[in-house]
Tab-separated table of C-alpha atoms in Angstrom:
chain	number	residue	atom	x	y	z
A	1	MET	CA	-2.159	8.313	13.145
A	2	THR	CA	0.952	10.427	13.039
A	3	ARG	CA	4.464	9.455	13.888
A	4	ARG	CA	4.439	11.924	16.763
A	5	THR	CA	1.855	9.865	18.639
A	6	PHE	CA	4.280	6.960	18.769
A	7	ALA	CA	6.537	8.899	21.129
A	8	GLN	CA	3.965	8.111	23.784
A	9	VAL	CA	4.347	4.373	23.433
A	10	SER	CA	8.026	3.975	22.841
A	11	ALA	CA	10.950	5.221	24.861
A	12	ALA	CA	13.193	4.132	21.987
A	13	GLY	CA	11.117	6.202	19.608
A	14	ALA	CA	11.210	9.232	21.841
A	15	ALA	CA	14.972	8.926	22.190
A	16	ALA	CA	15.402	8.606	18.421
A	17	GLN	CA	13.382	11.746	17.913
A	18	THR	CA	15.945	13.862	19.709
A	19	ALA	CA	18.856	12.669	17.567
A	20	LYS	CA	19.639	13.704	14.000
A	21	PRO	CA	16.887	12.174	11.830
A	22	GLU	CA	17.787	9.013	9.962
A	23	GLN	CA	17.546	9.501	6.209
A	24	ILE	CA	15.352	7.053	4.287
A	25	LEU	CA	15.542	7.417	0.511
A	26	MET	CA	12.820	5.687	-1.508
A	27	LEU	CA	13.230	5.715	-5.285
A	28	VAL	CA	10.160	6.536	-7.393
A	29	TYR	CA	9.933	6.122	-11.181
A	30	PRO	CA	7.336	5.772	-13.942
A	31	GLY	CA	5.605	2.402	-13.979
A	32	MET	CA	6.512	1.462	-10.408
A	33	THR	CA	4.055	-0.713	-8.492
A	34	LEU	CA	2.896	1.760	-5.869
A	35	LEU	CA	1.969	-0.852	-3.257
A	36	ASP	CA	5.636	-1.994	-3.289
A	37	LEU	CA	6.490	1.513	-2.110
A	38	ILE	CA	3.589	2.365	0.188
A	39	GLY	CA	3.696	-0.859	2.231
A	40	PRO	CA	7.091	0.022	3.713
A	41	GLN	CA	6.597	3.799	3.443
A	42	GLN	CA	3.588	3.569	5.759
A	43	VAL	CA	5.746	1.673	8.279
A	44	PHE	CA	8.790	3.950	7.980
A	45	GLY	CA	6.553	7.006	8.143
A	46	TYR	CA	5.324	5.942	11.600
A	47	LEU	CA	8.894	5.696	12.943
A	48	MET	CA	10.108	8.412	15.232
A	49	GLY	CA	13.269	10.217	14.214
A	50	VAL	CA	13.318	9.563	10.478
A	51	GLU	CA	13.061	11.669	7.366
A	52	VAL	CA	11.451	9.644	4.595
A	53	SER	CA	11.989	11.096	1.115
A	54	LEU	CA	10.720	10.001	-2.280
A	55	VAL	CA	13.619	10.488	-4.697
A	56	ALA	CA	13.494	10.835	-8.479
A	57	LYS	CA	15.394	12.319	-11.401
A	58	SER	CA	13.219	15.428	-11.261
A	59	LYS	CA	10.353	16.704	-9.156
A	60	ASP	CA	7.772	16.130	-11.879
A	61	PRO	CA	4.864	13.867	-10.906
A	62	VAL	CA	5.630	10.147	-11.261
A	63	THR	CA	2.842	7.834	-12.477
A	64	SER	CA	2.526	4.321	-11.041
A	65	ASP	CA	1.649	1.186	-13.036
A	66	THR	CA	-1.992	1.653	-12.020
A	67	GLY	CA	-2.100	5.364	-12.771
A	68	VAL	CA	-1.559	7.072	-9.407
A	69	ARG	CA	0.580	10.204	-9.594
A	70	VAL	CA	2.924	10.971	-6.697
A	71	LEU	CA	5.245	13.923	-6.196
A	72	PRO	CA	8.943	13.292	-5.460
A	73	ASP	CA	10.445	15.115	-2.484
A	74	LYS	CA	14.055	15.216	-3.647
A	75	THR	CA	15.991	15.001	-6.882
A	76	PHE	CA	19.006	12.692	-7.204
A	77	ALA	CA	21.236	15.756	-6.746
A	78	GLU	CA	19.486	16.719	-3.513
A	79	ALA	CA	19.605	13.245	-1.951
A	80	PRO	CA	22.029	12.719	0.954
A	81	LEU	CA	25.223	10.860	0.049
A	82	ALA	CA	25.063	8.337	2.892
A	83	PRO	CA	21.419	7.499	3.602
A	84	ASP	CA	20.451	5.173	6.409
A	85	ILE	CA	18.112	3.262	4.097
A	86	LEU	CA	18.142	3.131	0.317
A	87	PHE	CA	14.980	1.512	-1.068
A	88	VAL	CA	13.823	0.541	-4.578
A	89	PRO	CA	10.256	-0.589	-5.384
A	90	GLY	CA	9.473	-2.914	-8.285
A	91	GLY	CA	7.099	-2.887	-11.209
A	92	GLY	CA	6.772	-4.265	-14.729
A	93	ARG	CA	8.107	-2.770	-17.939
A	94	GLY	CA	9.079	0.471	-16.209
A	95	THR	CA	11.321	-1.481	-13.866
A	96	VAL	CA	13.001	-3.405	-16.661
A	97	ALA	CA	13.576	-0.112	-18.485
A	98	LEU	CA	15.220	1.257	-15.340
A	99	MET	CA	17.734	-1.623	-15.396
A	100	SER	CA	19.293	0.133	-18.411
A	101	ASP	CA	19.012	3.703	-17.189
A	102	THR	CA	22.527	4.966	-16.550
A	103	ALA	CA	21.590	7.977	-14.401
A	104	THR	CA	19.477	5.840	-12.070
A	105	LEU	CA	22.059	3.046	-11.820
A	106	GLU	CA	24.851	5.545	-11.056
A	107	PHE	CA	22.677	7.220	-8.425
A	108	LEU	CA	21.894	3.884	-6.747
A	109	ALA	CA	25.533	2.735	-6.888
A	110	SER	CA	26.762	5.974	-5.311
A	111	ARG	CA	24.190	5.990	-2.477
A	112	GLY	CA	24.209	2.220	-2.006
A	113	LYS	CA	27.975	2.251	-1.443
A	114	ASN	CA	27.522	4.364	1.699
A	115	ALA	CA	24.026	3.361	2.847
A	116	ARG	CA	23.462	1.599	6.147
A	117	TYR	CA	20.820	-0.644	4.497
A	118	VAL	CA	20.322	-1.333	0.771
A	119	THR	CA	16.801	-2.645	0.238
A	120	SER	CA	14.054	-3.486	-2.252
A	121	VAL	CA	10.620	-4.995	-2.682
A	122	CYS	CA	9.481	-7.047	-5.682
A	123	SER	CA	11.429	-6.547	-8.933
A	124	GLY	CA	13.172	-3.580	-7.331
A	125	SER	CA	15.978	-6.040	-6.569
A	126	LEU	CA	16.655	-6.358	-10.302
A	127	VAL	CA	17.424	-2.639	-10.400
A	128	LEU	CA	19.693	-2.924	-7.347
A	129	GLY	CA	21.299	-5.884	-9.108
A	130	ALA	CA	21.774	-3.965	-12.358
A	131	ALA	CA	23.524	-1.258	-10.338
A	132	GLY	CA	25.949	-3.940	-9.141
A	133	LEU	CA	24.745	-3.760	-5.562
A	134	LEU	CA	23.822	-7.423	-5.102
A	135	ARG	CA	27.057	-9.046	-6.320
A	136	GLY	CA	27.890	-11.743	-3.797
A	137	TYR	CA	24.721	-11.272	-1.760
A	138	LYS	CA	21.757	-13.531	-1.140
A	139	ALA	CA	18.600	-11.906	-2.497
A	140	THR	CA	15.041	-12.446	-3.677
A	141	SER	CA	12.470	-10.771	-5.932
A	142	HIS	CA	8.929	-11.189	-7.270
A	143	TRP	CA	8.414	-14.898	-7.967
A	144	ALA	CA	7.896	-14.290	-11.693
A	145	VAL	CA	11.286	-12.644	-12.287
A	146	ARG	CA	13.520	-13.866	-9.479
A	147	GLU	CA	15.278	-16.315	-11.845
A	148	VAL	CA	17.075	-13.245	-13.277
A	149	LEU	CA	18.942	-12.503	-10.021
A	150	PRO	CA	21.819	-14.992	-10.490
A	151	SER	CA	22.805	-13.357	-13.773
A	152	LEU	CA	23.203	-10.132	-11.739
A	153	GLY	CA	25.685	-11.822	-9.426
A	154	ALA	CA	23.234	-12.542	-6.584
A	155	GLU	CA	22.504	-15.849	-4.920
A	156	LEU	CA	18.758	-16.459	-5.323
A	157	VAL	CA	16.860	-17.409	-2.165
A	158	ASN	CA	13.148	-18.219	-2.432
A	159	ALA	CA	11.930	-16.515	0.728
A	160	ARG	CA	9.540	-13.648	1.435
A	161	VAL	CA	12.243	-11.461	2.978
A	162	VAL	CA	15.967	-12.185	2.544
A	163	GLU	CA	18.496	-10.493	4.814
A	164	ASP	CA	22.222	-10.792	4.021
A	165	ARG	CA	24.439	-8.386	5.941
A	166	ASN	CA	23.036	-4.938	5.057
A	167	ARG	CA	21.107	-6.064	1.983
A	168	ILE	CA	17.406	-6.749	2.594
A	169	THR	CA	15.307	-7.785	-0.399
A	170	ALA	CA	11.681	-8.897	-0.380
A	171	GLY	CA	9.411	-10.856	-2.696
A	172	GLY	CA	6.384	-9.661	-4.674
A	173	ILE	CA	4.302	-6.555	-3.942
A	174	THR	CA	2.640	-7.280	-0.564
A	175	SER	CA	5.884	-8.592	0.955
A	176	GLY	CA	6.801	-4.947	1.465
A	177	ILE	CA	4.684	-4.883	4.622
A	178	ASP	CA	6.582	-7.832	6.151
A	179	PHE	CA	9.853	-6.232	5.022
A	180	GLY	CA	8.947	-2.866	6.526
A	181	LEU	CA	8.064	-4.351	9.896
A	182	LYS	CA	11.259	-6.434	9.987
A	183	LEU	CA	13.400	-3.406	9.249
A	184	ALA	CA	11.451	-1.340	11.803
A	185	ALA	CA	12.343	-3.976	14.398
A	186	ARG	CA	16.020	-3.708	13.476
A	187	LEU	CA	15.903	0.086	13.780
A	188	ARG	CA	13.667	0.539	16.849
A	189	GLY	CA	13.310	-2.837	18.533
A	190	ASP	CA	10.657	-5.557	18.552
A	191	ASP	CA	8.141	-3.750	20.777
A	192	TYR	CA	8.011	-0.714	18.514
A	193	ALA	CA	7.505	-3.050	15.532
A	194	ARG	CA	4.746	-4.907	17.410
A	195	ALA	CA	2.971	-1.591	18.039
A	196	LEU	CA	3.253	-0.841	14.316
A	197	GLU	CA	1.864	-4.265	13.370
A	198	LEU	CA	-1.091	-3.559	15.672
A	199	THR	CA	-1.590	-0.076	14.215
A	200	LEU	CA	-1.567	-1.564	10.705
A	201	GLU	CA	-4.039	-4.211	11.961
A	202	TYR	CA	-1.798	-6.678	10.167
A	203	ASP	CA	-3.708	-9.871	10.787
A	204	PRO	CA	-4.087	-10.828	7.135
A	205	GLN	CA	-6.815	-13.103	5.810
A	206	PRO	CA	-6.084	-13.676	2.120
A	207	PRO	CA	-9.434	-14.621	0.583
A	208	PHE	CA	-7.837	-17.270	-1.666
A	209	ARG	CA	-4.867	-19.556	-1.085
A	210	SER	CA	-3.189	-18.327	-4.240
A	211	GLY	CA	-0.363	-16.097	-3.046
A	212	THR	CA	2.529	-18.156	-4.437
A	213	PRO	CA	3.043	-20.172	-7.637
A	214	GLU	CA	3.012	-23.340	-5.496
A	215	LYS	CA	-0.239	-22.498	-3.679
A	216	ALA	CA	-2.262	-21.133	-6.608
A	217	PRO	CA	-4.227	-23.557	-8.793
A	218	PRO	CA	-1.865	-24.904	-11.500
A	219	ASN	CA	-3.837	-23.376	-14.353
A	220	ILE	CA	-3.719	-19.923	-12.736
A	221	THR	CA	0.035	-20.203	-12.195
A	222	ALA	CA	0.568	-21.414	-15.758
A	223	GLN	CA	-1.444	-18.514	-17.183
A	224	ALA	CA	0.424	-16.025	-15.020
A	225	ARG	CA	3.808	-17.428	-16.086
A	226	GLN	CA	2.736	-17.079	-19.707
A	227	MET	CA	1.665	-13.490	-19.050
A	228	TYR	CA	5.026	-12.672	-17.456
A	229	ALA	CA	7.194	-14.486	-20.052
A	230	PRO	CA	7.940	-11.410	-22.213
A	231	LEU	CA	8.855	-9.410	-19.106
A	232	VAL	CA	11.224	-12.127	-17.874
A	233	LYS	CA	12.886	-12.273	-21.286
A	234	ALA	CA	13.353	-8.494	-21.335
A	235	ALA	CA	14.755	-8.561	-17.801
A	236	HIS	CA	17.342	-11.210	-18.787
A	237	ALA	CA	18.425	-9.016	-21.709
A	238	SER	CA	18.692	-5.959	-19.456
A	239	ALA	CA	20.730	-7.951	-16.944
A	240	ALA	CA	23.192	-8.948	-19.661
A	241	ARG	CA	23.608	-5.308	-20.720
A	242	ALA	CA	24.001	-4.177	-17.111
A	243	ARG	CA	26.827	-6.649	-16.462
A	244	GLN	CA	28.811	-5.224	-19.365
A	245	SER	CA	28.699	-1.743	-17.843
A	246	TRP	CA	29.950	-2.762	-14.401
A	247	HIS	CA	33.299	-1.604	-13.193
A	248	PRO	CA	35.447	-4.281	-11.585
A	249	GLN	CA	34.157	-4.892	-8.081
A	250	PRO	CA	36.175	-3.008	-5.472
B	1	MET	CA	2.437	-5.318	-14.594
B	2	THR	CA	-0.260	-3.435	-16.411
B	3	ARG	CA	-3.944	-4.139	-16.451
B	4	ARG	CA	-3.745	-4.850	-20.163
B	5	THR	CA	-1.673	-7.954	-19.575
B	6	PHE	CA	-4.509	-9.475	-17.600
B	7	ALA	CA	-6.600	-9.762	-20.738
B	8	GLN	CA	-4.401	-12.704	-21.606
B	9	VAL	CA	-5.344	-14.669	-18.517
B	10	SER	CA	-8.983	-13.867	-18.125
B	11	ALA	CA	-11.790	-14.157	-20.606
B	12	ALA	CA	-13.972	-12.274	-18.123
B	13	GLY	CA	-11.410	-9.501	-18.040
B	14	ALA	CA	-11.163	-9.323	-21.801
B	15	ALA	CA	-14.945	-9.154	-22.107
B	16	ALA	CA	-15.152	-6.389	-19.500
B	17	GLN	CA	-12.592	-4.379	-21.429
B	18	THR	CA	-14.907	-4.028	-24.412
B	19	ALA	CA	-17.812	-2.644	-22.367
B	20	LYS	CA	-18.145	0.861	-20.967
B	21	PRO	CA	-15.540	1.121	-18.190
B	22	GLU	CA	-16.803	0.776	-14.656
B	23	GLN	CA	-16.174	3.928	-12.627
B	24	ILE	CA	-14.282	3.546	-9.370
B	25	LEU	CA	-14.109	6.716	-7.258
B	26	MET	CA	-11.559	6.773	-4.438
B	27	LEU	CA	-11.667	9.766	-2.098
B	28	VAL	CA	-8.343	11.383	-1.155
B	29	TYR	CA	-7.889	14.002	1.560
B	30	PRO	CA	-5.188	15.508	3.790
B	31	GLY	CA	-4.029	13.163	6.545
B	32	MET	CA	-5.363	9.992	4.951
B	33	THR	CA	-3.449	6.773	5.597
B	34	LEU	CA	-2.106	6.081	2.136
B	35	LEU	CA	-1.825	2.307	2.559
B	36	ASP	CA	-5.614	2.230	3.170
B	37	LEU	CA	-5.977	3.618	-0.339
B	38	ILE	CA	-3.173	1.902	-2.226
B	39	GLY	CA	-3.961	-1.652	-1.046
B	40	PRO	CA	-7.278	-1.695	-2.920
B	41	GLN	CA	-6.141	0.759	-5.626
B	42	GLN	CA	-3.409	-1.656	-6.676
B	43	VAL	CA	-6.025	-4.413	-6.980
B	44	PHE	CA	-8.631	-2.295	-8.783
B	45	GLY	CA	-5.945	-0.892	-11.074
B	46	TYR	CA	-5.189	-4.418	-12.345
B	47	LEU	CA	-8.828	-5.029	-13.277
B	48	MET	CA	-9.771	-4.893	-16.925
B	49	GLY	CA	-12.491	-2.487	-17.909
B	50	VAL	CA	-12.354	-0.020	-15.045
B	51	GLU	CA	-11.502	3.645	-14.692
B	52	VAL	CA	-10.036	4.267	-11.247
B	53	SER	CA	-10.059	7.936	-10.205
B	54	LEU	CA	-8.730	9.671	-7.116
B	55	VAL	CA	-11.306	12.306	-6.192
B	56	ALA	CA	-10.842	15.416	-4.050
B	57	LYS	CA	-12.231	18.890	-3.496
B	58	SER	CA	-9.592	20.339	-5.799
B	59	LYS	CA	-6.716	19.050	-7.902
B	60	ASP	CA	-4.075	20.371	-5.521
B	61	PRO	CA	-1.662	17.742	-4.169
B	62	VAL	CA	-2.997	15.863	-1.145
B	63	THR	CA	-0.543	14.906	1.626
B	64	SER	CA	-0.918	11.586	3.456
B	65	ASP	CA	-0.417	11.044	7.193
B	66	THR	CA	3.160	9.950	6.470
B	67	GLY	CA	3.936	12.808	4.099
B	68	VAL	CA	3.419	11.345	0.618
B	69	ARG	CA	1.852	13.785	-1.848
B	70	VAL	CA	-0.554	12.399	-4.452
B	71	LEU	CA	-2.397	14.213	-7.228
B	72	PRO	CA	-6.188	13.867	-7.498
B	73	ASP	CA	-7.598	12.941	-10.912
B	74	LYS	CA	-11.036	14.488	-10.542
B	75	THR	CA	-12.729	17.168	-8.465
B	76	PHE	CA	-16.037	16.478	-6.730
B	77	ALA	CA	-17.773	18.385	-9.536
B	78	GLU	CA	-16.151	16.189	-12.187
B	79	ALA	CA	-16.965	12.877	-10.516
B	80	PRO	CA	-19.648	10.708	-12.133
B	81	LEU	CA	-23.015	10.786	-10.373
B	82	ALA	CA	-23.525	6.998	-10.227
B	83	PRO	CA	-20.116	5.340	-9.730
B	84	ASP	CA	-19.761	1.579	-9.642
B	85	ILE	CA	-17.602	1.803	-6.522
B	86	LEU	CA	-17.356	4.653	-4.033
B	87	PHE	CA	-14.404	4.211	-1.655
B	88	VAL	CA	-13.149	6.122	1.398
B	89	PRO	CA	-9.760	5.473	3.057
B	90	GLY	CA	-9.143	6.134	6.742
B	91	GLY	CA	-6.579	8.027	8.748
B	92	GLY	CA	-6.218	9.835	12.066
B	93	ARG	CA	-7.022	13.457	12.842
B	94	GLY	CA	-7.589	14.280	9.182
B	95	THR	CA	-10.296	11.632	9.028
B	96	VAL	CA	-12.047	12.880	12.147
B	97	ALA	CA	-11.920	16.411	10.710
B	98	LEU	CA	-13.560	15.089	7.546
B	99	MET	CA	-16.503	13.777	9.600
B	100	SER	CA	-17.520	17.428	10.033
B	101	ASP	CA	-16.730	18.638	6.524
B	102	THR	CA	-20.046	19.515	4.876
B	103	ALA	CA	-18.807	19.558	1.276
B	104	THR	CA	-17.268	16.098	1.613
B	105	LEU	CA	-20.282	14.611	3.392
B	106	GLU	CA	-22.659	16.012	0.779
B	107	PHE	CA	-20.464	14.661	-2.004
B	108	LEU	CA	-20.377	11.187	-0.436
B	109	ALA	CA	-24.119	11.177	0.259
B	110	SER	CA	-24.943	12.165	-3.332
B	111	ARG	CA	-22.626	9.565	-4.938
B	112	GLY	CA	-23.293	6.889	-2.323
B	113	LYS	CA	-27.020	7.073	-3.009
B	114	ASN	CA	-26.486	5.872	-6.581
B	115	ALA	CA	-23.300	3.806	-6.269
B	116	ARG	CA	-23.270	0.088	-6.961
B	117	TYR	CA	-20.928	-0.452	-3.985
B	118	VAL	CA	-20.267	1.908	-1.048
B	119	THR	CA	-16.975	0.943	0.572
B	120	SER	CA	-14.224	1.890	3.004
B	121	VAL	CA	-11.056	0.727	4.715
B	122	CYS	CA	-10.039	1.590	8.289
B	123	SER	CA	-11.617	4.711	9.798
B	124	GLY	CA	-12.973	5.608	6.364
B	125	SER	CA	-16.204	3.958	7.567
B	126	LEU	CA	-16.612	6.757	10.121
B	127	VAL	CA	-16.759	9.240	7.252
B	128	LEU	CA	-19.280	7.095	5.368
B	129	GLY	CA	-21.215	6.895	8.632
B	130	ALA	CA	-21.097	10.652	9.171
B	131	ALA	CA	-22.541	11.046	5.670
B	132	GLY	CA	-25.456	8.876	6.793
B	133	LEU	CA	-24.515	6.031	4.487
B	134	LEU	CA	-24.242	3.259	7.092
B	135	ARG	CA	-27.590	3.722	8.873
B	136	GLY	CA	-29.058	0.254	9.291
B	137	TYR	CA	-26.018	-1.533	7.881
B	138	LYS	CA	-23.519	-3.897	9.462
B	139	ALA	CA	-20.052	-2.359	9.308
B	140	THR	CA	-16.541	-2.369	10.733
B	141	SER	CA	-13.562	-0.019	11.075
B	142	HIS	CA	-10.043	0.176	12.512
B	143	TRP	CA	-10.088	-1.663	15.860
B	144	ALA	CA	-9.188	1.495	17.780
B	145	VAL	CA	-12.205	3.528	16.630
B	146	ARG	CA	-14.830	0.978	15.615
B	147	GLU	CA	-16.767	1.589	18.863
B	148	VAL	CA	-17.917	4.876	17.270
B	149	LEU	CA	-19.893	3.128	14.513
B	150	PRO	CA	-23.098	2.421	16.499
B	151	SER	CA	-23.530	6.126	17.226
B	152	LEU	CA	-23.549	6.598	13.438
B	153	GLY	CA	-26.449	4.182	13.073
B	154	ALA	CA	-24.395	1.155	12.020
B	155	GLU	CA	-24.327	-2.283	13.580
B	156	LEU	CA	-20.721	-2.966	14.589
B	157	VAL	CA	-19.248	-6.281	13.485
B	158	ASN	CA	-15.729	-7.187	14.561
B	159	ALA	CA	-14.480	-8.776	11.344
B	160	ARG	CA	-11.726	-7.936	8.878
B	161	VAL	CA	-14.149	-7.342	6.002
B	162	VAL	CA	-17.887	-6.853	6.540
B	163	GLU	CA	-20.296	-7.152	3.604
B	164	ASP	CA	-23.938	-6.115	4.047
B	165	ARG	CA	-25.857	-5.751	0.806
B	166	ASN	CA	-23.848	-3.171	-1.190
B	167	ARG	CA	-21.908	-1.815	1.767
B	168	ILE	CA	-18.428	-3.309	2.205
B	169	THR	CA	-16.303	-1.980	5.045
B	170	ALA	CA	-12.920	-3.270	6.185
B	171	GLY	CA	-10.816	-3.066	9.354
B	172	GLY	CA	-7.495	-1.305	9.899
B	173	ILE	CA	-4.999	-0.294	7.218
B	174	THR	CA	-3.751	-3.618	5.768
B	175	SER	CA	-7.268	-5.071	5.560
B	176	GLY	CA	-7.608	-3.055	2.352
B	177	ILE	CA	-5.775	-5.799	0.477
B	178	ASP	CA	-8.233	-8.492	1.632
B	179	PHE	CA	-11.103	-6.099	0.859
B	180	GLY	CA	-9.785	-5.325	-2.617
B	181	LEU	CA	-9.428	-8.989	-3.535
B	182	LYS	CA	-12.911	-9.818	-2.242
B	183	LEU	CA	-14.462	-7.036	-4.272
B	184	ALA	CA	-12.407	-8.054	-7.321
B	185	ALA	CA	-13.907	-11.530	-6.995
B	186	ARG	CA	-17.419	-10.043	-6.915
B	187	LEU	CA	-16.696	-7.974	-10.019
B	188	ARG	CA	-14.683	-10.427	-12.129
B	189	GLY	CA	-15.003	-13.860	-10.568
B	190	ASP	CA	-12.844	-15.981	-8.279
B	191	ASP	CA	-10.249	-17.004	-10.874
B	192	TYR	CA	-9.457	-13.414	-11.766
B	193	ALA	CA	-9.094	-12.629	-8.056
B	194	ARG	CA	-6.832	-15.664	-7.589
B	195	ALA	CA	-4.591	-14.406	-10.406
B	196	LEU	CA	-4.451	-11.032	-8.661
B	197	GLU	CA	-3.579	-12.628	-5.320
B	198	LEU	CA	-0.735	-14.456	-7.073
B	199	THR	CA	0.444	-11.270	-8.800
B	200	LEU	CA	0.452	-9.473	-5.440
B	201	GLU	CA	2.350	-12.474	-4.006
B	202	TYR	CA	-0.122	-12.229	-1.140
B	203	ASP	CA	1.192	-15.002	1.072
B	204	PRO	CA	1.681	-12.827	4.153
B	205	GLN	CA	4.111	-13.663	6.945
B	206	PRO	CA	3.580	-11.046	9.670
B	207	PRO	CA	6.840	-10.988	11.634
B	208	PHE	CA	5.019	-10.631	14.978
B	209	ARG	CA	1.678	-11.996	16.148
B	210	SER	CA	0.470	-8.533	17.063
B	211	GLY	CA	-2.024	-7.611	14.379
B	212	THR	CA	-5.110	-7.335	16.615
B	213	PRO	CA	-5.697	-6.033	20.154
B	214	GLU	CA	-6.346	-9.626	21.240
B	215	LYS	CA	-3.158	-11.050	19.704
B	216	ALA	CA	-0.720	-8.291	20.651
B	217	PRO	CA	0.989	-8.411	24.064
B	218	PRO	CA	-1.343	-6.760	26.618
B	219	ASN	CA	1.082	-3.926	27.400
B	220	ILE	CA	1.404	-3.034	23.701
B	221	THR	CA	-2.385	-3.014	23.277
B	222	ALA	CA	-2.827	-0.918	26.428
B	223	GLN	CA	-0.273	1.634	25.243
B	224	ALA	CA	-1.866	1.785	21.810
B	225	ARG	CA	-5.343	2.303	23.308
B	226	GLN	CA	-3.938	5.131	25.405
B	227	MET	CA	-2.371	6.661	22.290
B	228	TYR	CA	-5.662	6.477	20.405
B	229	ALA	CA	-7.869	7.722	23.269
B	230	PRO	CA	-7.937	11.405	22.201
B	231	LEU	CA	-8.743	10.383	18.625
B	232	VAL	CA	-11.623	8.146	19.763
B	233	LYS	CA	-13.007	10.963	21.912
B	234	ALA	CA	-12.855	13.408	18.999
B	235	ALA	CA	-14.526	10.870	16.708
B	236	HIS	CA	-17.416	10.424	19.158
B	237	ALA	CA	-17.897	14.205	19.241
B	238	SER	CA	-17.835	14.389	15.439
B	239	ALA	CA	-20.357	11.566	15.226
B	240	ALA	CA	-22.737	13.454	17.531
B	241	ARG	CA	-22.460	16.563	15.355
B	242	ALA	CA	-22.955	14.560	12.168
B	243	ARG	CA	-26.194	12.994	13.446
B	244	GLN	CA	-27.663	16.446	14.028
B	245	SER	CA	-27.127	17.395	10.395
B	246	TRP	CA	-28.771	14.297	8.908
B	247	HIS	CA	-31.964	14.635	6.943
B	248	PRO	CA	-34.659	12.095	7.826
B	249	GLN	CA	-33.716	8.791	6.210
B	250	PRO	CA	-35.573	8.243	2.943
């Protein structure tokens, strides 16, 4: 599949192709969970009339939490000032580290201020929150760390995808596919999004009924919470530091 | 998340970590659909006691069908001769081109012969088939191109994940997540796979009911079939060429 082929099935897509491409900026950083990024990137990449760019501090390869190396397309300095979509994927320790990274937070604050949509999957919302971009917004995150959101000024909602004005945040890792399709529908209409869902053959059949803390067997959930406890603690500490650095809200 | 943290929740995982790592080889090539690869890679990457490698002809960056550049870890020459898992992702024109690429087919045939599991997502099964690896096996593929499988000697089964002895093939793009979790359960047991499903927060909520040709609105399916028609035709031609190059089955 290529995005060009979609012109054949969508008048909206074909029309979008003739306009100035919409700019989609997707942050990449060491330790990110790559599936958080590639779920929506695969969807956005099949849209007509978009330029999807992976953005990082430098153009050096970025290694994911499971060891895949991807190449950024643009540096922070090269990224457009008013993107149509600003997106942040989540991860583990690398994501919590990013909550204290001044250059990244300043980049996100500057682009988020002028973006049409400010978005995240998984713990990416904690980084948006640390940049001050979720103050006064409903938001969600990976189930293990979402309790940190209120201390970043957000109103926590336990849903797979949370839309509040131009902020769209999604839950853990695989929720990025649902998020991507929902945003595709906003940008190009429901029929285009239906064609994408069909292309992705998104008729999921999870082999276990363990996709949320409520549905998983209690012992599995308890073990996972224990595993995540140090990460949650570190995220709370990062959130406290981030709040101190915020300028008064405009 | 890192794979190390899973040692805390899984005795099986901790035990596997002390043994010689299992080798997982994942083919990468120009035009691949990256979500086909990253769905299962994210799952495999969270397993204890594995070495997951992206394998390609050279170590030059490989560009996906939606423009993401990833770096291979190993060349064909560097790849172990008897991997535990051999995996091929799908794609569009790049995948059909690969069905006629002698170096790739020879590589897959040589590793597939000795692999513990021979696997694919999406149209990756057409490449396995072109390499002669699905002769006499039940298999599936992306809905748009799965009709090509019988001409590669496979018995087509319309299911999201098809397991026949050590061949495991999955349907279109997002089926890679279901596939990855099923294989994780085979390798490390159901509880480990449940913990992974929880980590991935795999409680999908497709925004439309359009994930299969049967479920999508008829006009969307018809348009998509029309879009895919040239690709299906090219795949049939590649399959015919591949059959001519096969050695007699051992």
